[in-house]
XYZ file of C-alpha atoms in Angstrom:
347
model
C 0.000 0.000 0.000
C 2.792 2.381 0.890
C 4.561 1.822 -2.385
C 1.387 2.327 -4.443
C 0.602 5.711 -2.856
C 4.148 7.098 -2.807
C 3.890 10.650 -4.247
C 0.439 9.669 -5.491
C -0.945 13.225 -5.462
C 1.972 14.598 -7.493
C 1.658 11.732 -9.955
C -2.080 12.392 -10.275
C -1.453 16.090 -10.930
C 1.074 15.202 -13.630
C -1.333 12.718 -15.212
C -4.196 15.243 -15.146
C -2.202 17.956 -16.916
C -0.630 15.483 -19.342
C -4.157 14.811 -20.578
C -5.095 18.497 -20.604
C -2.016 19.585 -22.558
C -3.105 17.503 -25.555
C -5.978 19.831 -26.528
C -3.955 23.072 -26.895
C -1.229 21.169 -28.761
C -3.799 19.851 -31.245
C -5.332 23.321 -31.537
C -1.953 24.914 -32.291
C -1.330 22.204 -34.896
C -4.663 23.068 -36.541
C -3.722 26.766 -36.595
C -0.371 25.850 -38.154
C -2.087 23.749 -40.840
C -4.494 26.610 -41.488
C -1.544 28.957 -41.947
C 0.104 26.441 -44.286
C -2.865 25.885 -46.603
C -4.270 29.426 -46.467
C -2.484 32.813 -46.618
C -2.873 33.416 -42.899
C 0.710 34.548 -42.317
C 0.386 36.868 -45.305
C -2.830 38.254 -43.819
C -1.031 39.006 -40.559
C 2.035 40.486 -42.278
C 1.134 41.773 -45.753
C 3.811 41.751 -48.434
C 5.214 44.999 -49.781
C 4.386 45.843 -53.399
C 5.440 48.710 -55.624
C 4.190 48.030 -59.141
C 1.963 45.937 -61.388
C 4.682 43.337 -61.930
C 5.044 42.926 -58.175
C 1.285 42.484 -57.820
C 1.165 39.731 -60.435
C 4.146 37.912 -58.916
C 2.791 38.181 -55.378
C -0.577 36.830 -56.473
C 1.049 33.863 -58.201
C 3.101 33.228 -55.041
C -0.166 33.138 -53.049
C 0.615 36.432 -51.302
C -2.800 38.035 -51.633
C -2.488 40.714 -48.959
C -0.169 43.647 -49.626
C 0.877 47.074 -48.440
C 1.358 49.511 -51.278
C 1.722 53.229 -51.882
C -0.442 54.431 -54.774
C -0.175 57.721 -56.652
C -2.506 59.689 -58.911
C -5.795 57.870 -58.346
C -8.935 58.967 -60.200
C -12.489 58.235 -59.121
C -14.473 56.168 -61.645
C -17.828 57.359 -60.394
C -18.780 53.858 -59.221
C -19.161 52.521 -55.705
C -19.543 49.095 -54.175
C -22.644 48.719 -52.037
C -23.918 46.028 -49.697
C -27.210 46.128 -47.773
C -27.852 49.755 -48.697
C -24.466 50.888 -47.395
C -21.402 51.964 -49.351
C -18.532 49.522 -48.895
C -15.985 51.293 -51.071
C -15.223 53.627 -53.974
C -13.653 52.449 -57.235
C -10.569 54.328 -58.435
C -8.096 53.698 -61.208
C -4.395 54.415 -61.422
C -1.598 53.738 -63.896
C 1.277 51.406 -63.040
C 3.778 51.084 -65.817
C 1.840 50.325 -68.991
C -1.280 49.040 -67.220
C -4.281 50.652 -65.642
C -5.253 49.064 -62.323
C -8.541 49.340 -60.475
C -8.446 50.095 -56.761
C -11.331 49.827 -54.296
C -10.844 52.222 -51.375
C -12.632 52.463 -48.039
C -15.096 55.351 -47.710
C -13.035 57.020 -44.968
C -9.698 56.824 -46.796
C -11.238 58.107 -50.006
C -13.141 60.797 -48.088
C -16.397 59.535 -49.552
C -15.149 59.592 -53.121
C -12.680 62.424 -53.745
C -12.329 63.075 -57.504
C -8.549 62.610 -57.338
C -6.090 61.352 -54.741
C -2.451 62.332 -55.174
C -0.915 59.720 -52.887
C -2.137 57.105 -50.444
C -0.658 54.097 -48.671
C -3.100 51.242 -48.116
C -3.326 47.650 -46.998
C -5.314 45.691 -49.560
C -6.109 42.307 -51.038
C -5.218 41.371 -54.607
C -8.222 40.128 -56.582
C -7.972 38.514 -60.006
C -10.799 38.622 -62.548
C -13.381 39.015 -59.810
C -17.105 39.185 -60.514
C -17.251 42.760 -59.216
C -14.395 43.687 -61.563
C -16.232 42.212 -64.564
C -19.388 44.175 -63.757
C -17.391 47.372 -63.275
C -15.656 46.976 -66.644
C -19.006 46.333 -68.308
C -20.417 49.585 -66.930
C -17.264 51.506 -67.847
C -17.325 50.163 -71.411
C -20.908 51.369 -71.783
C -20.017 54.814 -70.401
C -17.000 55.155 -72.692
C -18.702 53.550 -75.688
C -15.987 50.881 -75.829
C -16.342 47.222 -76.402
C -15.855 45.101 -73.300
C -12.952 43.298 -74.966
C -11.311 46.620 -75.718
C -11.502 47.923 -72.163
C -10.461 44.536 -70.770
C -7.297 44.604 -72.845
C -6.473 48.053 -71.466
C -7.110 47.414 -67.773
C -5.146 44.896 -65.707
C -7.070 41.805 -64.556
C -5.671 42.421 -61.065
C -7.518 44.718 -58.686
C -6.518 45.947 -55.223
C -9.362 45.917 -52.701
C -8.833 47.741 -49.436
C -12.169 46.695 -47.841
C -11.370 42.998 -48.365
C -8.252 43.398 -46.208
C -9.674 45.680 -43.527
C -13.352 44.744 -43.170
C -14.907 43.575 -39.896
C -14.829 39.866 -40.776
C -11.109 39.969 -41.614
C -10.292 41.977 -38.494
C -12.266 39.581 -36.282
C -10.577 36.567 -37.893
C -7.138 38.040 -37.197
C -8.091 38.877 -33.625
C -9.555 35.426 -32.905
C -6.634 33.675 -34.607
C -4.019 35.589 -32.617
C -5.792 35.458 -29.250
C -6.752 31.786 -29.506
C -3.242 30.850 -30.617
C -1.743 32.890 -27.783
C -4.111 31.286 -25.268
C -3.230 27.790 -26.507
C 0.493 28.569 -26.346
C 0.236 29.969 -22.814
C -1.821 26.934 -21.771
C 0.878 24.592 -23.076
C 3.547 26.483 -21.125
C 1.425 26.475 -17.954
C 0.578 22.784 -18.168
C 4.201 21.893 -18.905
C 5.258 23.789 -15.765
C 2.605 21.990 -13.703
C 3.763 18.628 -15.072
C 7.374 19.404 -14.195
C 6.583 21.041 -10.844
C 3.251 19.808 -9.387
C 3.675 22.074 -6.361
C 3.088 25.073 -8.666
C -0.187 23.685 -10.038
C -3.583 25.227 -9.302
C -4.822 22.434 -6.974
C -1.792 22.948 -4.719
C -1.552 26.742 -4.926
C -5.196 27.161 -3.951
C -4.127 25.778 -0.532
C -2.275 29.044 0.088
C -5.267 30.315 2.046
C -4.689 27.515 4.593
C -0.912 27.752 4.914
C 2.187 27.028 2.866
C 1.174 24.965 -0.203
C 4.454 23.048 -0.383
C 4.228 21.961 3.256
C 0.557 21.008 2.975
C 1.255 18.932 -0.142
C 4.174 17.181 1.550
C 2.076 16.382 4.622
C -0.844 15.099 2.537
C 1.516 12.974 0.423
C 3.094 11.490 3.551
C -0.250 10.686 5.174
C -1.585 9.118 1.969
C 1.595 7.094 1.436
C 1.566 5.854 5.034
C -2.002 4.620 5.070
C -5.240 6.295 3.974
C -8.001 5.936 6.537
C -10.626 5.601 3.805
C -10.118 5.076 0.077
C -12.406 4.805 -2.943
C -11.451 4.743 -6.607
C -10.579 8.451 -6.725
C -11.335 9.857 -3.249
C -9.212 9.434 -0.141
C -9.337 10.479 3.491
C -6.180 10.686 5.572
C -5.755 11.849 9.143
C -6.020 15.534 8.248
C -7.022 15.770 4.568
C -9.668 14.923 2.009
C -8.048 14.184 -1.359
C -9.588 13.783 -4.821
C -7.568 12.417 -7.756
C -10.038 11.888 -10.605
C -10.055 12.535 -14.335
C -11.987 15.738 -13.611
C -9.339 17.257 -11.381
C -7.195 16.980 -8.283
C -8.148 18.562 -4.989
C -6.753 18.664 -1.460
C -8.613 20.217 1.454
C -7.925 20.070 5.202
C -10.771 18.268 6.962
C -10.742 20.938 9.672
C -11.612 23.576 7.032
C -14.629 21.755 5.562
C -17.922 23.537 6.302
C -20.617 21.743 4.276
C -20.954 18.464 2.371
C -23.822 17.045 0.342
C -24.401 14.741 -2.601
C -26.266 15.421 -5.833
C -27.669 12.700 -8.089
C -27.762 12.788 -11.903
C -29.895 10.514 -14.060
C -28.105 9.533 -17.263
C -30.459 8.762 -20.123
C -30.708 8.791 -23.883
C -34.150 9.558 -25.294
C -36.495 7.377 -23.200
C -33.814 4.932 -22.060
C -32.515 5.367 -18.507
C -28.985 4.073 -18.181
C -27.695 4.856 -14.701
C -27.583 7.290 -11.823
C -24.314 8.896 -10.781
C -23.624 10.974 -7.714
C -21.552 14.113 -7.227
C -20.036 15.011 -3.883
C -20.077 18.760 -3.189
C -17.723 20.147 -0.564
C -17.687 23.739 0.664
C -14.616 24.705 2.660
C -13.503 27.857 4.435
C -12.077 30.741 2.408
C -14.691 30.072 -0.311
C -13.135 26.877 -1.608
C -15.515 24.583 -3.508
C -14.834 21.006 -4.596
C -16.966 18.784 -6.828
C -16.334 15.054 -7.182
C -18.576 13.924 -10.066
C -19.690 10.519 -11.334
C -19.260 8.412 -8.229
C -21.404 5.612 -6.847
C -23.736 6.253 -3.923
C -22.024 3.889 -1.482
C -18.625 5.573 -1.981
C -20.005 9.058 -1.392
C -22.076 7.952 1.602
C -18.965 6.412 3.152
C -16.929 9.576 2.557
C -19.667 11.807 3.997
C -20.098 9.638 7.098
C -16.365 9.596 7.765
C -15.969 13.361 7.264
C -18.927 14.079 9.541
C -17.378 11.864 12.213
C -13.917 13.421 11.806
C -15.245 17.000 12.033
C -18.475 17.425 14.004
C -18.844 21.035 12.808
C -19.460 19.953 9.204
C -22.986 20.579 7.924
C -24.294 17.457 6.173
C -26.971 17.388 3.467
C -28.491 19.945 1.136
C -31.283 21.992 2.652
C -32.208 25.632 3.030
C -31.105 25.819 6.648
C -27.608 24.574 5.801
C -27.367 26.896 2.799
C -28.220 29.947 4.910
C -25.847 28.810 7.639
C -22.989 28.529 5.106
C -23.774 32.010 3.756
C -23.532 33.341 7.291
C -20.252 31.519 7.991
C -18.703 32.585 4.682
C -19.958 36.138 5.060
C -21.508 36.062 1.580
C -24.317 38.427 2.583
C -22.111 40.840 4.547
C -21.589 43.327 1.662
C -25.340 43.422 0.958
C -26.141 43.918 4.634
C -23.671 46.808 4.838
C -25.137 48.354 1.696
C -28.690 47.973 3.022
C -27.660 49.524 6.341
C -26.113 52.447 4.453
C -29.326 52.978 2.469
C -31.409 52.751 5.632
C -29.361 55.518 7.244
C -29.823 57.699 4.162
C -33.588 57.219 4.263
Protein backbone atom coordinates (compact mmCIF):
# COMPACT_ATOMS: atom_id res chain seq x y z
CA UNK A 1 0.00 0.00 0.00
CA UNK A 2 2.79 2.38 0.89
CA UNK A 3 4.56 1.82 -2.38
CA UNK A 4 1.39 2.33 -4.44
CA UNK A 5 0.60 5.71 -2.86
CA UNK A 6 4.15 7.10 -2.81
CA UNK A 7 3.89 10.65 -4.25
CA UNK A 8 0.44 9.67 -5.49
CA UNK A 9 -0.95 13.22 -5.46
CA UNK A 10 1.97 14.60 -7.49
CA UNK A 11 1.66 11.73 -9.96
CA UNK A 12 -2.08 12.39 -10.27
CA UNK A 13 -1.45 16.09 -10.93
CA UNK A 14 1.07 15.20 -13.63
CA UNK A 15 -1.33 12.72 -15.21
CA UNK A 16 -4.20 15.24 -15.15
CA UNK A 17 -2.20 17.96 -16.92
CA UNK A 18 -0.63 15.48 -19.34
CA UNK A 19 -4.16 14.81 -20.58
CA UNK A 20 -5.10 18.50 -20.60
CA UNK A 21 -2.02 19.58 -22.56
CA UNK A 22 -3.10 17.50 -25.56
CA UNK A 23 -5.98 19.83 -26.53
CA UNK A 24 -3.96 23.07 -26.90
CA UNK A 25 -1.23 21.17 -28.76
CA UNK A 26 -3.80 19.85 -31.24
CA UNK A 27 -5.33 23.32 -31.54
CA UNK A 28 -1.95 24.91 -32.29
CA UNK A 29 -1.33 22.20 -34.90
CA UNK A 30 -4.66 23.07 -36.54
CA UNK A 31 -3.72 26.77 -36.60
CA UNK A 32 -0.37 25.85 -38.15
CA UNK A 33 -2.09 23.75 -40.84
CA UNK A 34 -4.49 26.61 -41.49
CA UNK A 35 -1.54 28.96 -41.95
CA UNK A 36 0.10 26.44 -44.29
CA UNK A 37 -2.86 25.89 -46.60
CA UNK A 38 -4.27 29.43 -46.47
CA UNK A 39 -2.48 32.81 -46.62
CA UNK A 40 -2.87 33.42 -42.90
CA UNK A 41 0.71 34.55 -42.32
CA UNK A 42 0.39 36.87 -45.31
CA UNK A 43 -2.83 38.25 -43.82
CA UNK A 44 -1.03 39.01 -40.56
CA UNK A 45 2.04 40.49 -42.28
CA UNK A 46 1.13 41.77 -45.75
CA UNK A 47 3.81 41.75 -48.43
CA UNK A 48 5.21 45.00 -49.78
CA UNK A 49 4.39 45.84 -53.40
CA UNK A 50 5.44 48.71 -55.62
CA UNK A 51 4.19 48.03 -59.14
CA UNK A 52 1.96 45.94 -61.39
CA UNK A 53 4.68 43.34 -61.93
CA UNK A 54 5.04 42.93 -58.17
CA UNK A 55 1.29 42.48 -57.82
CA UNK A 56 1.17 39.73 -60.43
CA UNK A 57 4.15 37.91 -58.92
CA UNK A 58 2.79 38.18 -55.38
CA UNK A 59 -0.58 36.83 -56.47
CA UNK A 60 1.05 33.86 -58.20
CA UNK A 61 3.10 33.23 -55.04
CA UNK A 62 -0.17 33.14 -53.05
CA UNK A 63 0.62 36.43 -51.30
CA UNK A 64 -2.80 38.04 -51.63
CA UNK A 65 -2.49 40.71 -48.96
CA UNK A 66 -0.17 43.65 -49.63
CA UNK A 67 0.88 47.07 -48.44
CA UNK A 68 1.36 49.51 -51.28
CA UNK A 69 1.72 53.23 -51.88
CA UNK A 70 -0.44 54.43 -54.77
CA UNK A 71 -0.18 57.72 -56.65
CA UNK A 72 -2.51 59.69 -58.91
CA UNK A 73 -5.79 57.87 -58.35
CA UNK A 74 -8.94 58.97 -60.20
CA UNK A 75 -12.49 58.24 -59.12
CA UNK A 76 -14.47 56.17 -61.65
CA UNK A 77 -17.83 57.36 -60.39
CA UNK A 78 -18.78 53.86 -59.22
CA UNK A 79 -19.16 52.52 -55.71
CA UNK A 80 -19.54 49.09 -54.18
CA UNK A 81 -22.64 48.72 -52.04
CA UNK A 82 -23.92 46.03 -49.70
CA UNK A 83 -27.21 46.13 -47.77
CA UNK A 84 -27.85 49.75 -48.70
CA UNK A 85 -24.47 50.89 -47.39
CA UNK A 86 -21.40 51.96 -49.35
CA UNK A 87 -18.53 49.52 -48.89
CA UNK A 88 -15.98 51.29 -51.07
CA UNK A 89 -15.22 53.63 -53.97
CA UNK A 90 -13.65 52.45 -57.24
CA UNK A 91 -10.57 54.33 -58.43
CA UNK A 92 -8.10 53.70 -61.21
CA UNK A 93 -4.39 54.42 -61.42
CA UNK A 94 -1.60 53.74 -63.90
CA UNK A 95 1.28 51.41 -63.04
CA UNK A 96 3.78 51.08 -65.82
CA UNK A 97 1.84 50.32 -68.99
CA UNK A 98 -1.28 49.04 -67.22
CA UNK A 99 -4.28 50.65 -65.64
CA UNK A 100 -5.25 49.06 -62.32
CA UNK A 101 -8.54 49.34 -60.48
CA UNK A 102 -8.45 50.10 -56.76
CA UNK A 103 -11.33 49.83 -54.30
CA UNK A 104 -10.84 52.22 -51.37
CA UNK A 105 -12.63 52.46 -48.04
CA UNK A 106 -15.10 55.35 -47.71
CA UNK A 107 -13.03 57.02 -44.97
CA UNK A 108 -9.70 56.82 -46.80
CA UNK A 109 -11.24 58.11 -50.01
CA UNK A 110 -13.14 60.80 -48.09
CA UNK A 111 -16.40 59.54 -49.55
CA UNK A 112 -15.15 59.59 -53.12
CA UNK A 113 -12.68 62.42 -53.75
CA UNK A 114 -12.33 63.07 -57.50
CA UNK A 115 -8.55 62.61 -57.34
CA UNK A 116 -6.09 61.35 -54.74
CA UNK A 117 -2.45 62.33 -55.17
CA UNK A 118 -0.91 59.72 -52.89
CA UNK A 119 -2.14 57.10 -50.44
CA UNK A 120 -0.66 54.10 -48.67
CA UNK A 121 -3.10 51.24 -48.12
CA UNK A 122 -3.33 47.65 -47.00
CA UNK A 123 -5.31 45.69 -49.56
CA UNK A 124 -6.11 42.31 -51.04
CA UNK A 125 -5.22 41.37 -54.61
CA UNK A 126 -8.22 40.13 -56.58
CA UNK A 127 -7.97 38.51 -60.01
CA UNK A 128 -10.80 38.62 -62.55
CA UNK A 129 -13.38 39.01 -59.81
CA UNK A 130 -17.11 39.18 -60.51
CA UNK A 131 -17.25 42.76 -59.22
CA UNK A 132 -14.40 43.69 -61.56
CA UNK A 133 -16.23 42.21 -64.56
CA UNK A 134 -19.39 44.17 -63.76
CA UNK A 135 -17.39 47.37 -63.28
CA UNK A 136 -15.66 46.98 -66.64
CA UNK A 137 -19.01 46.33 -68.31
CA UNK A 138 -20.42 49.59 -66.93
CA UNK A 139 -17.26 51.51 -67.85
CA UNK A 140 -17.32 50.16 -71.41
CA UNK A 141 -20.91 51.37 -71.78
CA UNK A 142 -20.02 54.81 -70.40
CA UNK A 143 -17.00 55.15 -72.69
CA UNK A 144 -18.70 53.55 -75.69
CA UNK A 145 -15.99 50.88 -75.83
CA UNK A 146 -16.34 47.22 -76.40
CA UNK A 147 -15.86 45.10 -73.30
CA UNK A 148 -12.95 43.30 -74.97
CA UNK A 149 -11.31 46.62 -75.72
CA UNK A 150 -11.50 47.92 -72.16
CA UNK A 151 -10.46 44.54 -70.77
CA UNK A 152 -7.30 44.60 -72.85
CA UNK A 153 -6.47 48.05 -71.47
CA UNK A 154 -7.11 47.41 -67.77
CA UNK A 155 -5.15 44.90 -65.71
CA UNK A 156 -7.07 41.81 -64.56
CA UNK A 157 -5.67 42.42 -61.06
CA UNK A 158 -7.52 44.72 -58.69
CA UNK A 159 -6.52 45.95 -55.22
CA UNK A 160 -9.36 45.92 -52.70
CA UNK A 161 -8.83 47.74 -49.44
CA UNK A 162 -12.17 46.69 -47.84
CA UNK A 163 -11.37 43.00 -48.36
CA UNK A 164 -8.25 43.40 -46.21
CA UNK A 165 -9.67 45.68 -43.53
CA UNK A 166 -13.35 44.74 -43.17
CA UNK A 167 -14.91 43.58 -39.90
CA UNK A 168 -14.83 39.87 -40.78
CA UNK A 169 -11.11 39.97 -41.61
CA UNK A 170 -10.29 41.98 -38.49
CA UNK A 171 -12.27 39.58 -36.28
CA UNK A 172 -10.58 36.57 -37.89
CA UNK A 173 -7.14 38.04 -37.20
CA UNK A 174 -8.09 38.88 -33.63
CA UNK A 175 -9.56 35.43 -32.90
CA UNK A 176 -6.63 33.68 -34.61
CA UNK A 177 -4.02 35.59 -32.62
CA UNK A 178 -5.79 35.46 -29.25
CA UNK A 179 -6.75 31.79 -29.51
CA UNK A 180 -3.24 30.85 -30.62
CA UNK A 181 -1.74 32.89 -27.78
CA UNK A 182 -4.11 31.29 -25.27
CA UNK A 183 -3.23 27.79 -26.51
CA UNK A 184 0.49 28.57 -26.35
CA UNK A 185 0.24 29.97 -22.81
CA UNK A 186 -1.82 26.93 -21.77
CA UNK A 187 0.88 24.59 -23.08
CA UNK A 188 3.55 26.48 -21.12
CA UNK A 189 1.43 26.48 -17.95
CA UNK A 190 0.58 22.78 -18.17
CA UNK A 191 4.20 21.89 -18.90
CA UNK A 192 5.26 23.79 -15.77
CA UNK A 193 2.61 21.99 -13.70
CA UNK A 194 3.76 18.63 -15.07
CA UNK A 195 7.37 19.40 -14.20
CA UNK A 196 6.58 21.04 -10.84
CA UNK A 197 3.25 19.81 -9.39
CA UNK A 198 3.68 22.07 -6.36
CA UNK A 199 3.09 25.07 -8.67
CA UNK A 200 -0.19 23.69 -10.04
CA UNK A 201 -3.58 25.23 -9.30
CA UNK A 202 -4.82 22.43 -6.97
CA UNK A 203 -1.79 22.95 -4.72
CA UNK A 204 -1.55 26.74 -4.93
CA UNK A 205 -5.20 27.16 -3.95
CA UNK A 206 -4.13 25.78 -0.53
CA UNK A 207 -2.28 29.04 0.09
CA UNK A 208 -5.27 30.31 2.05
CA UNK A 209 -4.69 27.52 4.59
CA UNK A 210 -0.91 27.75 4.91
CA UNK A 211 2.19 27.03 2.87
CA UNK A 212 1.17 24.96 -0.20
CA UNK A 213 4.45 23.05 -0.38
CA UNK A 214 4.23 21.96 3.26
CA UNK A 215 0.56 21.01 2.97
CA UNK A 216 1.26 18.93 -0.14
CA UNK A 217 4.17 17.18 1.55
CA UNK A 218 2.08 16.38 4.62
CA UNK A 219 -0.84 15.10 2.54
CA UNK A 220 1.52 12.97 0.42
CA UNK A 221 3.09 11.49 3.55
CA UNK A 222 -0.25 10.69 5.17
CA UNK A 223 -1.58 9.12 1.97
CA UNK A 224 1.59 7.09 1.44
CA UNK A 225 1.57 5.85 5.03
CA UNK A 226 -2.00 4.62 5.07
CA UNK A 227 -5.24 6.29 3.97
CA UNK A 228 -8.00 5.94 6.54
CA UNK A 229 -10.63 5.60 3.80
CA UNK A 230 -10.12 5.08 0.08
CA UNK A 231 -12.41 4.81 -2.94
CA UNK A 232 -11.45 4.74 -6.61
CA UNK A 233 -10.58 8.45 -6.73
CA UNK A 234 -11.34 9.86 -3.25
CA UNK A 235 -9.21 9.43 -0.14
CA UNK A 236 -9.34 10.48 3.49
CA UNK A 237 -6.18 10.69 5.57
CA UNK A 238 -5.76 11.85 9.14
CA UNK A 239 -6.02 15.53 8.25
CA UNK A 240 -7.02 15.77 4.57
CA UNK A 241 -9.67 14.92 2.01
CA UNK A 242 -8.05 14.18 -1.36
CA UNK A 243 -9.59 13.78 -4.82
CA UNK A 244 -7.57 12.42 -7.76
CA UNK A 245 -10.04 11.89 -10.61
CA UNK A 246 -10.05 12.53 -14.33
CA UNK A 247 -11.99 15.74 -13.61
CA UNK A 248 -9.34 17.26 -11.38
CA UNK A 249 -7.20 16.98 -8.28
CA UNK A 250 -8.15 18.56 -4.99
CA UNK A 251 -6.75 18.66 -1.46
CA UNK A 252 -8.61 20.22 1.45
CA UNK A 253 -7.93 20.07 5.20
CA UNK A 254 -10.77 18.27 6.96
CA UNK A 255 -10.74 20.94 9.67
CA UNK A 256 -11.61 23.58 7.03
CA UNK A 257 -14.63 21.75 5.56
CA UNK A 258 -17.92 23.54 6.30
CA UNK A 259 -20.62 21.74 4.28
CA UNK A 260 -20.95 18.46 2.37
CA UNK A 261 -23.82 17.05 0.34
CA UNK A 262 -24.40 14.74 -2.60
CA UNK A 263 -26.27 15.42 -5.83
CA UNK A 264 -27.67 12.70 -8.09
CA UNK A 265 -27.76 12.79 -11.90
CA UNK A 266 -29.90 10.51 -14.06
CA UNK A 267 -28.11 9.53 -17.26
CA UNK A 268 -30.46 8.76 -20.12
CA UNK A 269 -30.71 8.79 -23.88
CA UNK A 270 -34.15 9.56 -25.29
CA UNK A 271 -36.50 7.38 -23.20
CA UNK A 272 -33.81 4.93 -22.06
CA UNK A 273 -32.51 5.37 -18.51
CA UNK A 274 -28.98 4.07 -18.18
CA UNK A 275 -27.69 4.86 -14.70
CA UNK A 276 -27.58 7.29 -11.82
CA UNK A 277 -24.31 8.90 -10.78
CA UNK A 278 -23.62 10.97 -7.71
CA UNK A 279 -21.55 14.11 -7.23
CA UNK A 280 -20.04 15.01 -3.88
CA UNK A 281 -20.08 18.76 -3.19
CA UNK A 282 -17.72 20.15 -0.56
CA UNK A 283 -17.69 23.74 0.66
CA UNK A 284 -14.62 24.71 2.66
CA UNK A 285 -13.50 27.86 4.44
CA UNK A 286 -12.08 30.74 2.41
CA UNK A 287 -14.69 30.07 -0.31
CA UNK A 288 -13.14 26.88 -1.61
CA UNK A 289 -15.51 24.58 -3.51
CA UNK A 290 -14.83 21.01 -4.60
CA UNK A 291 -16.97 18.78 -6.83
CA UNK A 292 -16.33 15.05 -7.18
CA UNK A 293 -18.58 13.92 -10.07
CA UNK A 294 -19.69 10.52 -11.33
CA UNK A 295 -19.26 8.41 -8.23
CA UNK A 296 -21.40 5.61 -6.85
CA UNK A 297 -23.74 6.25 -3.92
CA UNK A 298 -22.02 3.89 -1.48
CA UNK A 299 -18.62 5.57 -1.98
CA UNK A 300 -20.00 9.06 -1.39
CA UNK A 301 -22.08 7.95 1.60
CA UNK A 302 -18.96 6.41 3.15
CA UNK A 303 -16.93 9.58 2.56
CA UNK A 304 -19.67 11.81 4.00
CA UNK A 305 -20.10 9.64 7.10
CA UNK A 306 -16.36 9.60 7.76
CA UNK A 307 -15.97 13.36 7.26
CA UNK A 308 -18.93 14.08 9.54
CA UNK A 309 -17.38 11.86 12.21
CA UNK A 310 -13.92 13.42 11.81
CA UNK A 311 -15.24 17.00 12.03
CA UNK A 312 -18.48 17.43 14.00
CA UNK A 313 -18.84 21.04 12.81
CA UNK A 314 -19.46 19.95 9.20
CA UNK A 315 -22.99 20.58 7.92
CA UNK A 316 -24.29 17.46 6.17
CA UNK A 317 -26.97 17.39 3.47
CA UNK A 318 -28.49 19.94 1.14
CA UNK A 319 -31.28 21.99 2.65
CA UNK A 320 -32.21 25.63 3.03
CA UNK A 321 -31.11 25.82 6.65
CA UNK A 322 -27.61 24.57 5.80
CA UNK A 323 -27.37 26.90 2.80
CA UNK A 324 -28.22 29.95 4.91
CA UNK A 325 -25.85 28.81 7.64
CA UNK A 326 -22.99 28.53 5.11
CA UNK A 327 -23.77 32.01 3.76
CA UNK A 328 -23.53 33.34 7.29
CA UNK A 329 -20.25 31.52 7.99
CA UNK A 330 -18.70 32.59 4.68
CA UNK A 331 -19.96 36.14 5.06
CA UNK A 332 -21.51 36.06 1.58
CA UNK A 333 -24.32 38.43 2.58
CA UNK A 334 -22.11 40.84 4.55
CA UNK A 335 -21.59 43.33 1.66
CA UNK A 336 -25.34 43.42 0.96
CA UNK A 337 -26.14 43.92 4.63
CA UNK A 338 -23.67 46.81 4.84
CA UNK A 339 -25.14 48.35 1.70
CA UNK A 340 -28.69 47.97 3.02
CA UNK A 341 -27.66 49.52 6.34
CA UNK A 342 -26.11 52.45 4.45
CA UNK A 343 -29.33 52.98 2.47
CA UNK A 344 -31.41 52.75 5.63
CA UNK A 345 -29.36 55.52 7.24
CA UNK A 346 -29.82 57.70 4.16
CA UNK A 347 -33.59 57.22 4.26
